């Protein structure tokens, strides 16, 4: 049966148009419009910063800087900048949001950052204090702190250590007097009439002990897992730049591998040189720190919320006793992997991704 006349005419018209277009060249202006309409690949490289100080725990970062291992733009669209300054200066700059990430101990992360209601993520428990902080008294002393003046930096990990000692020994807090002394000046007051004892950390701790005039009354080995060093990142920075955490981890763990292998001696030598110390002096300091050596161990540590929770109870008591609380209730201070993020969130996702990157499903 023949097609209706109007259908045949329509098909002829369409065929004519196709042949006409096939025989014509596209207008260059059309090509230009097509090109402009196509989405361009975002090759933006973010300039992000990590603040460190002169502490031994920060030397892996300074070594990476010294060896020019900071540019991760090819893989993570991040150009990392290490900023070295006094620890307290770094802390103030982080709280002012002038720094994107910071190497900081757990006590300051709670007592300083959280009370400012700053949302941040812990992406790495970098190291554990294994004697890096101590209460020092003269070697001729009676070793009783009752009624004594003690020099330290208030609301710091050293202050926390002192209070843990007082609780352990059932000594009343009001029976000791705190002398506010910056850590940089702590060696100036030891052995003087200004203070009977000091609470300090390395490198001052090692130097005072080496002089032979001081003994350690109590140190962080006696409160294991309570004073730890963290890498903390502003949450909005981490959300906007997911490659930032991967860039940081990609610096830390290769350096840790060197500390476990045949390059350990040369790596320690390089760190001692950066710290401007003799190898002997540096070895004494590094012995007071237990680094997170492998990604698997670090992931396990950040997931052990029972241990973290126990520590946080002690820190909470310290914060409340010294009136350092912010506006948030304690239940909103700290959160753990798999939970809704609180002000300070222990985030296991970056380590999980570093160990076994998550592959997105395609075609769904």
PDB file of N, CA and C in Angstrom, residues 115-197:
ATOM      1  N   UNK A 115      37.444  25.649  72.883  1.00  0.00           N
ATOM      2  CA  UNK A 115      36.769  26.706  73.653  1.00  0.00           C
ATOM      3  C   UNK A 115      36.539  27.962  72.816  1.00  0.00           C
ATOM      4  N   UNK A 116      37.185  28.053  71.647  1.00  0.00           N
ATOM      5  CA  UNK A 116      36.921  29.152  70.724  1.00  0.00           C
ATOM      6  C   UNK A 116      35.836  28.788  69.706  1.00  0.00           C
ATOM      7  N   UNK A 117      35.214  27.600  69.924  1.00  0.00           N
ATOM      8  CA  UNK A 117      34.130  27.124  69.051  1.00  0.00           C
ATOM      9  C   UNK A 117      34.568  27.013  67.589  1.00  0.00           C
ATOM     10  N   UNK A 118      35.784  26.522  67.387  1.00  0.00           N
ATOM     11  CA  UNK A 118      36.326  26.328  66.040  1.00  0.00           C
ATOM     12  C   UNK A 118      36.094  24.886  65.602  1.00  0.00           C
ATOM     13  N   UNK A 119      35.503  24.714  64.446  1.00  0.00           N
ATOM     14  CA  UNK A 119      35.264  23.375  63.912  1.00  0.00           C
ATOM     15  C   UNK A 119      36.518  22.894  63.179  1.00  0.00           C
ATOM     16  N   UNK A 120      37.036  21.758  63.623  1.00  0.00           N
ATOM     17  CA  UNK A 120      38.279  21.245  63.049  1.00  0.00           C
ATOM     18  C   UNK A 120      38.280  19.715  63.108  1.00  0.00           C
ATOM     19  N   UNK A 121      39.096  19.113  62.238  1.00  0.00           N
ATOM     20  CA  UNK A 121      39.206  17.657  62.177  1.00  0.00           C
ATOM     21  C   UNK A 121      40.617  17.204  62.508  1.00  0.00           C
ATOM     22  N   UNK A 122      40.703  16.158  63.329  1.00  0.00           N
ATOM     23  CA  UNK A 122      41.979  15.485  63.572  1.00  0.00           C
ATOM     24  C   UNK A 122      42.136  14.432  62.489  1.00  0.00           C
ATOM     25  N   UNK A 123      43.149  14.577  61.637  1.00  0.00           N
ATOM     26  CA  UNK A 123      43.345  13.593  60.564  1.00  0.00           C
ATOM     27  C   UNK A 123      44.478  12.614  60.884  1.00  0.00           C
ATOM     28  N   UNK A 124      45.269  12.923  61.932  1.00  0.00           N
ATOM     29  CA  UNK A 124      46.392  12.058  62.267  1.00  0.00           C
ATOM     30  C   UNK A 124      46.786  12.255  63.725  1.00  0.00           C
ATOM     31  N   UNK A 125      46.905  11.143  64.467  1.00  0.00           N
ATOM     32  CA  UNK A 125      47.578  11.158  65.764  1.00  0.00           C
ATOM     33  C   UNK A 125      49.034  10.872  65.432  1.00  0.00           C
ATOM     34  N   UNK A 126      49.826  11.926  65.387  1.00  0.00           N
ATOM     35  CA  UNK A 126      51.185  11.815  64.849  1.00  0.00           C
ATOM     36  C   UNK A 126      52.157  11.153  65.818  1.00  0.00           C
ATOM     37  N   UNK A 127      51.976  11.402  67.129  1.00  0.00           N
ATOM     38  CA  UNK A 127      52.954  10.886  68.085  1.00  0.00           C
ATOM     39  C   UNK A 127      52.371  10.896  69.489  1.00  0.00           C
ATOM     40  N   UNK A 128      52.978  10.071  70.340  1.00  0.00           N
ATOM     41  CA  UNK A 128      52.595   9.989  71.745  1.00  0.00           C
ATOM     42  C   UNK A 128      53.761  10.463  72.598  1.00  0.00           C
ATOM     43  N   UNK A 129      53.438  11.240  73.635  1.00  0.00           N
ATOM     44  CA  UNK A 129      54.483  11.698  74.532  1.00  0.00           C
ATOM     45  C   UNK A 129      54.920  10.555  75.440  1.00  0.00           C
ATOM     46  N   UNK A 130      56.196  10.265  75.401  1.00  0.00           N
ATOM     47  CA  UNK A 130      56.759   9.161  76.169  1.00  0.00           C
ATOM     48  C   UNK A 130      57.876   9.691  77.074  1.00  0.00           C
ATOM     49  N   UNK A 131      57.533  10.755  77.807  1.00  0.00           N
ATOM     50  CA  UNK A 131      58.519  11.421  78.653  1.00  0.00           C
ATOM     51  C   UNK A 131      58.947  12.758  78.112  1.00  0.00           C
ATOM     52  N   UNK A 132      58.214  13.283  77.140  1.00  0.00           N
ATOM     53  CA  UNK A 132      58.578  14.555  76.515  1.00  0.00           C
ATOM     54  C   UNK A 132      58.256  15.753  77.403  1.00  0.00           C
ATOM     55  N   UNK A 133      57.384  15.590  78.391  1.00  0.00           N
ATOM     56  CA  UNK A 133      57.077  16.623  79.373  1.00  0.00           C
ATOM     57  C   UNK A 133      57.372  16.067  80.766  1.00  0.00           C
ATOM     58  N   UNK A 134      57.851  16.917  81.671  1.00  0.00           N
ATOM     59  CA  UNK A 134      58.171  16.440  83.017  1.00  0.00           C
ATOM     60  C   UNK A 134      58.138  17.573  84.028  1.00  0.00           C
ATOM     61  N   UNK A 135      57.893  17.207  85.294  1.00  0.00           N
ATOM     62  CA  UNK A 135      58.038  18.120  86.420  1.00  0.00           C
ATOM     63  C   UNK A 135      59.462  17.967  86.942  1.00  0.00           C
ATOM     64  N   UNK A 136      60.210  19.057  86.940  1.00  0.00           N
ATOM     65  CA  UNK A 136      61.603  19.019  87.374  1.00  0.00           C
ATOM     66  C   UNK A 136      61.765  19.736  88.713  1.00  0.00           C
ATOM     67  N   UNK A 137      62.526  19.114  89.589  1.00  0.00           N
ATOM     68  CA  UNK A 137      62.854  19.719  90.883  1.00  0.00           C
ATOM     69  C   UNK A 137      64.370  19.661  91.050  1.00  0.00           C
ATOM     70  N   UNK A 138      64.931  20.508  91.922  1.00  0.00           N
ATOM     71  CA  UNK A 138      66.381  20.439  92.154  1.00  0.00           C
ATOM     72  C   UNK A 138      66.783  19.055  92.693  1.00  0.00           C
ATOM     73  N   UNK A 139      67.954  18.598  92.306  1.00  0.00           N
ATOM     74  CA  UNK A 139      68.381  17.255  92.724  1.00  0.00           C
ATOM     75  C   UNK A 139      68.668  17.158  94.216  1.00  0.00           C
ATOM     76  N   UNK A 140      68.676  18.285  94.913  1.00  0.00           N
ATOM     77  CA  UNK A 140      68.880  18.284  96.359  1.00  0.00           C
ATOM     78  C   UNK A 140      67.571  18.497  97.122  1.00  0.00           C
ATOM     79  N   UNK A 141      66.444  18.515  96.414  1.00  0.00           N
ATOM     80  CA  UNK A 141      65.170  18.862  97.021  1.00  0.00           C
ATOM     81  C   UNK A 141      64.556  17.680  97.765  1.00  0.00           C
ATOM     82  N   UNK A 142      63.532  18.006  98.545  1.00  0.00           N
ATOM     83  CA  UNK A 142      62.806  16.970  99.291  1.00  0.00           C
ATOM     84  C   UNK A 142      61.735  16.321  98.430  1.00  0.00           C
ATOM     85  N   UNK A 143      61.508  16.864  97.239  1.00  0.00           N
ATOM     86  CA  UNK A 143      60.561  16.331  96.268  1.00  0.00           C
ATOM     87  C   UNK A 143      59.114  16.415  96.733  1.00  0.00           C
ATOM     88  N   UNK A 144      58.816  17.355  97.556  1.00  0.00           N
ATOM     89  CA  UNK A 144      57.437  17.621  97.959  1.00  0.00           C
ATOM     90  C   UNK A 144      57.029  18.964  97.385  1.00  0.00           C
ATOM     91  N   UNK A 145      55.883  19.007  96.716  1.00  0.00           N
ATOM     92  CA  UNK A 145      55.428  20.240  96.083  1.00  0.00           C
ATOM     93  C   UNK A 145      54.495  21.057  96.961  1.00  0.00           C
ATOM     94  N   UNK A 146      54.141  20.552  98.107  1.00  0.00           N
ATOM     95  CA  UNK A 146      53.238  21.274  99.003  1.00  0.00           C
ATOM     96  C   UNK A 146      53.817  22.641  99.370  1.00  0.00           C
ATOM     97  N   UNK A 147      53.011  23.677  99.130  1.00  0.00           N
ATOM     98  CA  UNK A 147      53.410  25.026  99.499  1.00  0.00           C
ATOM     99  C   UNK A 147      54.483  25.621  98.606  1.00  0.00           C
ATOM    100  N   UNK A 148      54.746  25.020  97.470  1.00  0.00           N
ATOM    101  CA  UNK A 148      55.825  25.486  96.591  1.00  0.00           C
ATOM    102  C   UNK A 148      55.278  26.281  95.404  1.00  0.00           C
ATOM    103  N   UNK A 149      56.155  27.125  94.833  1.00  0.00           N
ATOM    104  CA  UNK A 149      55.841  27.865  93.613  1.00  0.00           C
ATOM    105  C   UNK A 149      56.422  27.091  92.434  1.00  0.00           C
ATOM    106  N   UNK A 150      55.584  26.896  91.405  1.00  0.00           N
ATOM    107  CA  UNK A 150      55.983  26.067  90.261  1.00  0.00           C
ATOM    108  C   UNK A 150      55.820  26.889  88.986  1.00  0.00           C
ATOM    109  N   UNK A 151      56.866  26.949  88.183  1.00  0.00           N
ATOM    110  CA  UNK A 151      56.848  27.724  86.946  1.00  0.00           C
ATOM    111  C   UNK A 151      56.413  26.841  85.774  1.00  0.00           C
ATOM    112  N   UNK A 152      55.474  27.351  85.009  1.00  0.00           N
ATOM    113  CA  UNK A 152      54.999  26.650  83.818  1.00  0.00           C
ATOM    114  C   UNK A 152      54.181  27.607  82.966  1.00  0.00           C
ATOM    115  N   UNK A 153      53.787  27.142  81.785  1.00  0.00           N
ATOM    116  CA  UNK A 153      52.880  27.914  80.936  1.00  0.00           C
ATOM    117  C   UNK A 153      51.455  27.474  81.242  1.00  0.00           C
ATOM    118  N   UNK A 154      50.629  28.366  81.787  1.00  0.00           N
ATOM    119  CA  UNK A 154      49.267  27.964  82.169  1.00  0.00           C
ATOM    120  C   UNK A 154      48.447  27.442  80.992  1.00  0.00           C
ATOM    121  N   UNK A 155      47.544  26.507  81.319  1.00  0.00           N
ATOM    122  CA  UNK A 155      46.570  25.942  80.385  1.00  0.00           C
ATOM    123  C   UNK A 155      47.232  25.195  79.229  1.00  0.00           C
ATOM    124  N   UNK A 156      48.410  24.683  79.479  1.00  0.00           N
ATOM    125  CA  UNK A 156      49.170  23.939  78.472  1.00  0.00           C
ATOM    126  C   UNK A 156      49.240  22.472  78.868  1.00  0.00           C
ATOM    127  N   UNK A 157      49.906  21.673  78.044  1.00  0.00           N
ATOM    128  CA  UNK A 157      50.103  20.257  78.384  1.00  0.00           C
ATOM    129  C   UNK A 157      50.935  20.111  79.654  1.00  0.00           C
ATOM    130  N   UNK A 158      51.836  21.053  79.921  1.00  0.00           N
ATOM    131  CA  UNK A 158      52.636  20.989  81.155  1.00  0.00           C
ATOM    132  C   UNK A 158      51.777  21.274  82.385  1.00  0.00           C
ATOM    133  N   UNK A 159      50.862  22.231  82.266  1.00  0.00           N
ATOM    134  CA  UNK A 159      49.917  22.502  83.338  1.00  0.00           C
ATOM    135  C   UNK A 159      49.049  21.265  83.603  1.00  0.00           C
ATOM    136  N   UNK A 160      48.607  20.645  82.518  1.00  0.00           N
ATOM    137  CA  UNK A 160      47.811  19.418  82.624  1.00  0.00           C
ATOM    138  C   UNK A 160      48.595  18.321  83.336  1.00  0.00           C
ATOM    139  N   UNK A 161      49.871  18.174  82.983  1.00  0.00           N
ATOM    140  CA  UNK A 161      50.719  17.157  83.613  1.00  0.00           C
ATOM    141  C   UNK A 161      50.825  17.401  85.117  1.00  0.00           C
ATOM    142  N   UNK A 162      51.006  18.649  85.517  1.00  0.00           N
ATOM    143  CA  UNK A 162      51.095  18.969  86.937  1.00  0.00           C
ATOM    144  C   UNK A 162      49.812  18.572  87.667  1.00  0.00           C
ATOM    145  N   UNK A 163      48.676  18.909  87.082  1.00  0.00           N
ATOM    146  CA  UNK A 163      47.421  18.584  87.751  1.00  0.00           C
ATOM    147  C   UNK A 163      47.194  17.071  87.831  1.00  0.00           C
ATOM    148  N   UNK A 164      47.623  16.343  86.822  1.00  0.00           N
ATOM    149  CA  UNK A 164      47.501  14.877  86.881  1.00  0.00           C
ATOM    150  C   UNK A 164      48.378  14.327  88.009  1.00  0.00           C
ATOM    151  N   UNK A 165      49.546  14.932  88.212  1.00  0.00           N
ATOM    152  CA  UNK A 165      50.420  14.518  89.309  1.00  0.00           C
ATOM    153  C   UNK A 165      49.755  14.814  90.652  1.00  0.00           C
ATOM    154  N   UNK A 166      49.191  16.009  90.789  1.00  0.00           N
ATOM    155  CA  UNK A 166      48.552  16.377  92.055  1.00  0.00           C
ATOM    156  C   UNK A 166      47.383  15.444  92.371  1.00  0.00           C
ATOM    157  N   UNK A 167      46.615  15.087  91.373  1.00  0.00           N
ATOM    158  CA  UNK A 167      45.497  14.157  91.579  1.00  0.00           C
ATOM    159  C   UNK A 167      46.025  12.790  91.996  1.00  0.00           C
ATOM    160  N   UNK A 168      47.062  12.332  91.318  1.00  0.00           N
ATOM    161  CA  UNK A 168      47.637  11.026  91.646  1.00  0.00           C
ATOM    162  C   UNK A 168      48.150  10.986  93.083  1.00  0.00           C
ATOM    163  N   UNK A 169      48.732  12.087  93.527  1.00  0.00           N
ATOM    164  CA  UNK A 169      49.336  12.129  94.872  1.00  0.00           C
ATOM    165  C   UNK A 169      48.371  12.672  95.926  1.00  0.00           C
ATOM    166  N   UNK A 170      47.139  12.959  95.477  1.00  0.00           N
ATOM    167  CA  UNK A 170      46.109  13.478  96.375  1.00  0.00           C
ATOM    168  C   UNK A 170      46.568  14.756  97.090  1.00  0.00           C
ATOM    169  N   UNK A 171      47.175  15.636  96.298  1.00  0.00           N
ATOM    170  CA  UNK A 171      47.632  16.937  96.792  1.00  0.00           C
ATOM    171  C   UNK A 171      46.623  17.990  96.348  1.00  0.00           C
ATOM    172  N   UNK A 172      46.227  18.841  97.255  1.00  0.00           N
ATOM    173  CA  UNK A 172      45.237  19.873  96.946  1.00  0.00           C
ATOM    174  C   UNK A 172      45.816  20.872  95.941  1.00  0.00           C
ATOM    175  N   UNK A 173      45.005  21.247  94.961  1.00  0.00           N
ATOM    176  CA  UNK A 173      45.454  22.188  93.930  1.00  0.00           C
ATOM    177  C   UNK A 173      45.886  23.521  94.544  1.00  0.00           C
ATOM    178  N   UNK A 174      45.191  23.947  95.574  1.00  0.00           N
ATOM    179  CA  UNK A 174      45.476  25.250  96.169  1.00  0.00           C
ATOM    180  C   UNK A 174      46.744  25.249  97.023  1.00  0.00           C
ATOM    181  N   UNK A 175      47.337  24.067  97.182  1.00  0.00           N
ATOM    182  CA  UNK A 175      48.552  24.003  98.011  1.00  0.00           C
ATOM    183  C   UNK A 175      49.803  24.353  97.220  1.00  0.00           C
ATOM    184  N   UNK A 176      49.663  24.560  95.910  1.00  0.00           N
ATOM    185  CA  UNK A 176      50.809  24.975  95.101  1.00  0.00           C
ATOM    186  C   UNK A 176      50.483  26.308  94.427  1.00  0.00           C
ATOM    187  N   UNK A 177      51.506  27.080  94.115  1.00  0.00           N
ATOM    188  CA  UNK A 177      51.333  28.370  93.442  1.00  0.00           C
ATOM    189  C   UNK A 177      51.920  28.272  92.039  1.00  0.00           C
ATOM    190  N   UNK A 178      51.136  28.707  91.062  1.00  0.00           N
ATOM    191  CA  UNK A 178      51.574  28.662  89.670  1.00  0.00           C
ATOM    192  C   UNK A 178      52.210  29.995  89.283  1.00  0.00           C
ATOM    193  N   UNK A 179      53.430  29.927  88.767  1.00  0.00           N
ATOM    194  CA  UNK A 179      54.115  31.101  88.234  1.00  0.00           C
ATOM    195  C   UNK A 179      54.050  31.027  86.713  1.00  0.00           C
ATOM    196  N   UNK A 180      53.407  31.999  86.108  1.00  0.00           N
ATOM    197  CA  UNK A 180      53.217  32.026  84.651  1.00  0.00           C
ATOM    198  C   UNK A 180      54.532  32.395  83.968  1.00  0.00           C
ATOM    199  N   UNK A 181      55.114  31.407  83.270  1.00  0.00           N
ATOM    200  CA  UNK A 181      56.375  31.621  82.553  1.00  0.00           C
ATOM    201  C   UNK A 181      56.262  30.998  81.162  1.00  0.00           C
ATOM    202  N   UNK A 182      56.508  31.750  80.093  1.00  0.00           N
ATOM    203  CA  UNK A 182      56.508  31.171  78.747  1.00  0.00           C
ATOM    204  C   UNK A 182      57.552  30.060  78.640  1.00  0.00           C
ATOM    205  N   UNK A 183      57.257  29.061  77.832  1.00  0.00           N
ATOM    206  CA  UNK A 183      58.167  27.916  77.701  1.00  0.00           C
ATOM    207  C   UNK A 183      59.563  28.345  77.276  1.00  0.00           C
ATOM    208  N   UNK A 184      59.656  29.359  76.442  1.00  0.00           N
ATOM    209  CA  UNK A 184      60.969  29.809  75.970  1.00  0.00           C
ATOM    210  C   UNK A 184      61.846  30.351  77.102  1.00  0.00           C
ATOM    211  N   UNK A 185      61.206  30.783  78.206  1.00  0.00           N
ATOM    212  CA  UNK A 185      61.958  31.386  79.313  1.00  0.00           C
ATOM    213  C   UNK A 185      62.084  30.474  80.528  1.00  0.00           C
ATOM    214  N   UNK A 186      61.645  29.236  80.397  1.00  0.00           N
ATOM    215  CA  UNK A 186      61.559  28.363  81.563  1.00  0.00           C
ATOM    216  C   UNK A 186      62.931  28.036  82.158  1.00  0.00           C
ATOM    217  N   UNK A 187      63.951  27.958  81.329  1.00  0.00           N
ATOM    218  CA  UNK A 187      65.282  27.625  81.853  1.00  0.00           C
ATOM    219  C   UNK A 187      65.853  28.769  82.692  1.00  0.00           C
ATOM    220  N   UNK A 188      65.345  29.984  82.484  1.00  0.00           N
ATOM    221  CA  UNK A 188      65.872  31.140  83.222  1.00  0.00           C
ATOM    222  C   UNK A 188      65.455  31.147  84.687  1.00  0.00           C
ATOM    223  N   UNK A 189      64.329  30.498  84.992  1.00  0.00           N
ATOM    224  CA  UNK A 189      63.825  30.565  86.367  1.00  0.00           C
ATOM    225  C   UNK A 189      64.166  29.322  87.182  1.00  0.00           C
ATOM    226  N   UNK A 190      64.570  28.239  86.520  1.00  0.00           N
ATOM    227  CA  UNK A 190      64.888  27.035  87.285  1.00  0.00           C
ATOM    228  C   UNK A 190      66.168  27.264  88.107  1.00  0.00           C
ATOM    229  N   UNK A 191      66.105  26.833  89.367  1.00  0.00           N
ATOM    230  CA  UNK A 191      67.256  26.997  90.251  1.00  0.00           C
ATOM    231  C   UNK A 191      67.397  28.379  90.826  1.00  0.00           C
ATOM    232  N   UNK A 192      66.368  29.196  90.670  1.00  0.00           N
ATOM    233  CA  UNK A 192      66.382  30.550  91.246  1.00  0.00           C
ATOM    234  C   UNK A 192      65.322  30.643  92.342  1.00  0.00           C
ATOM    235  N   UNK A 193      65.266  31.802  92.978  1.00  0.00           N
ATOM    236  CA  UNK A 193      64.279  32.012  94.033  1.00  0.00           C
ATOM    237  C   UNK A 193      62.869  32.193  93.474  1.00  0.00           C
ATOM    238  N   UNK A 194      62.761  32.387  92.179  1.00  0.00           N
ATOM    239  CA  UNK A 194      61.445  32.619  91.582  1.00  0.00           C
ATOM    240  C   UNK A 194      60.549  31.384  91.653  1.00  0.00           C
ATOM    241  N   UNK A 195      61.147  30.204  91.501  1.00  0.00           N
ATOM    242  CA  UNK A 195      60.336  28.989  91.465  1.00  0.00           C
ATOM    243  C   UNK A 195      61.107  27.819  92.062  1.00  0.00           C
ATOM    244  N   UNK A 196      60.382  26.987  92.803  1.00  0.00           N
ATOM    245  CA  UNK A 196      60.979  25.793  93.376  1.00  0.00           C
ATOM    246  C   UNK A 196      61.145  24.702  92.318  1.00  0.00           C
ATOM    247  N   UNK A 197      60.136  24.585  91.433  1.00  0.00           N
ATOM    248  CA  UNK A 197      60.146  23.554  90.398  1.00  0.00           C
ATOM    249  C   UNK A 197      59.647  24.158  89.092  1.00  0.00           C
TER     250      UNK A 197
END
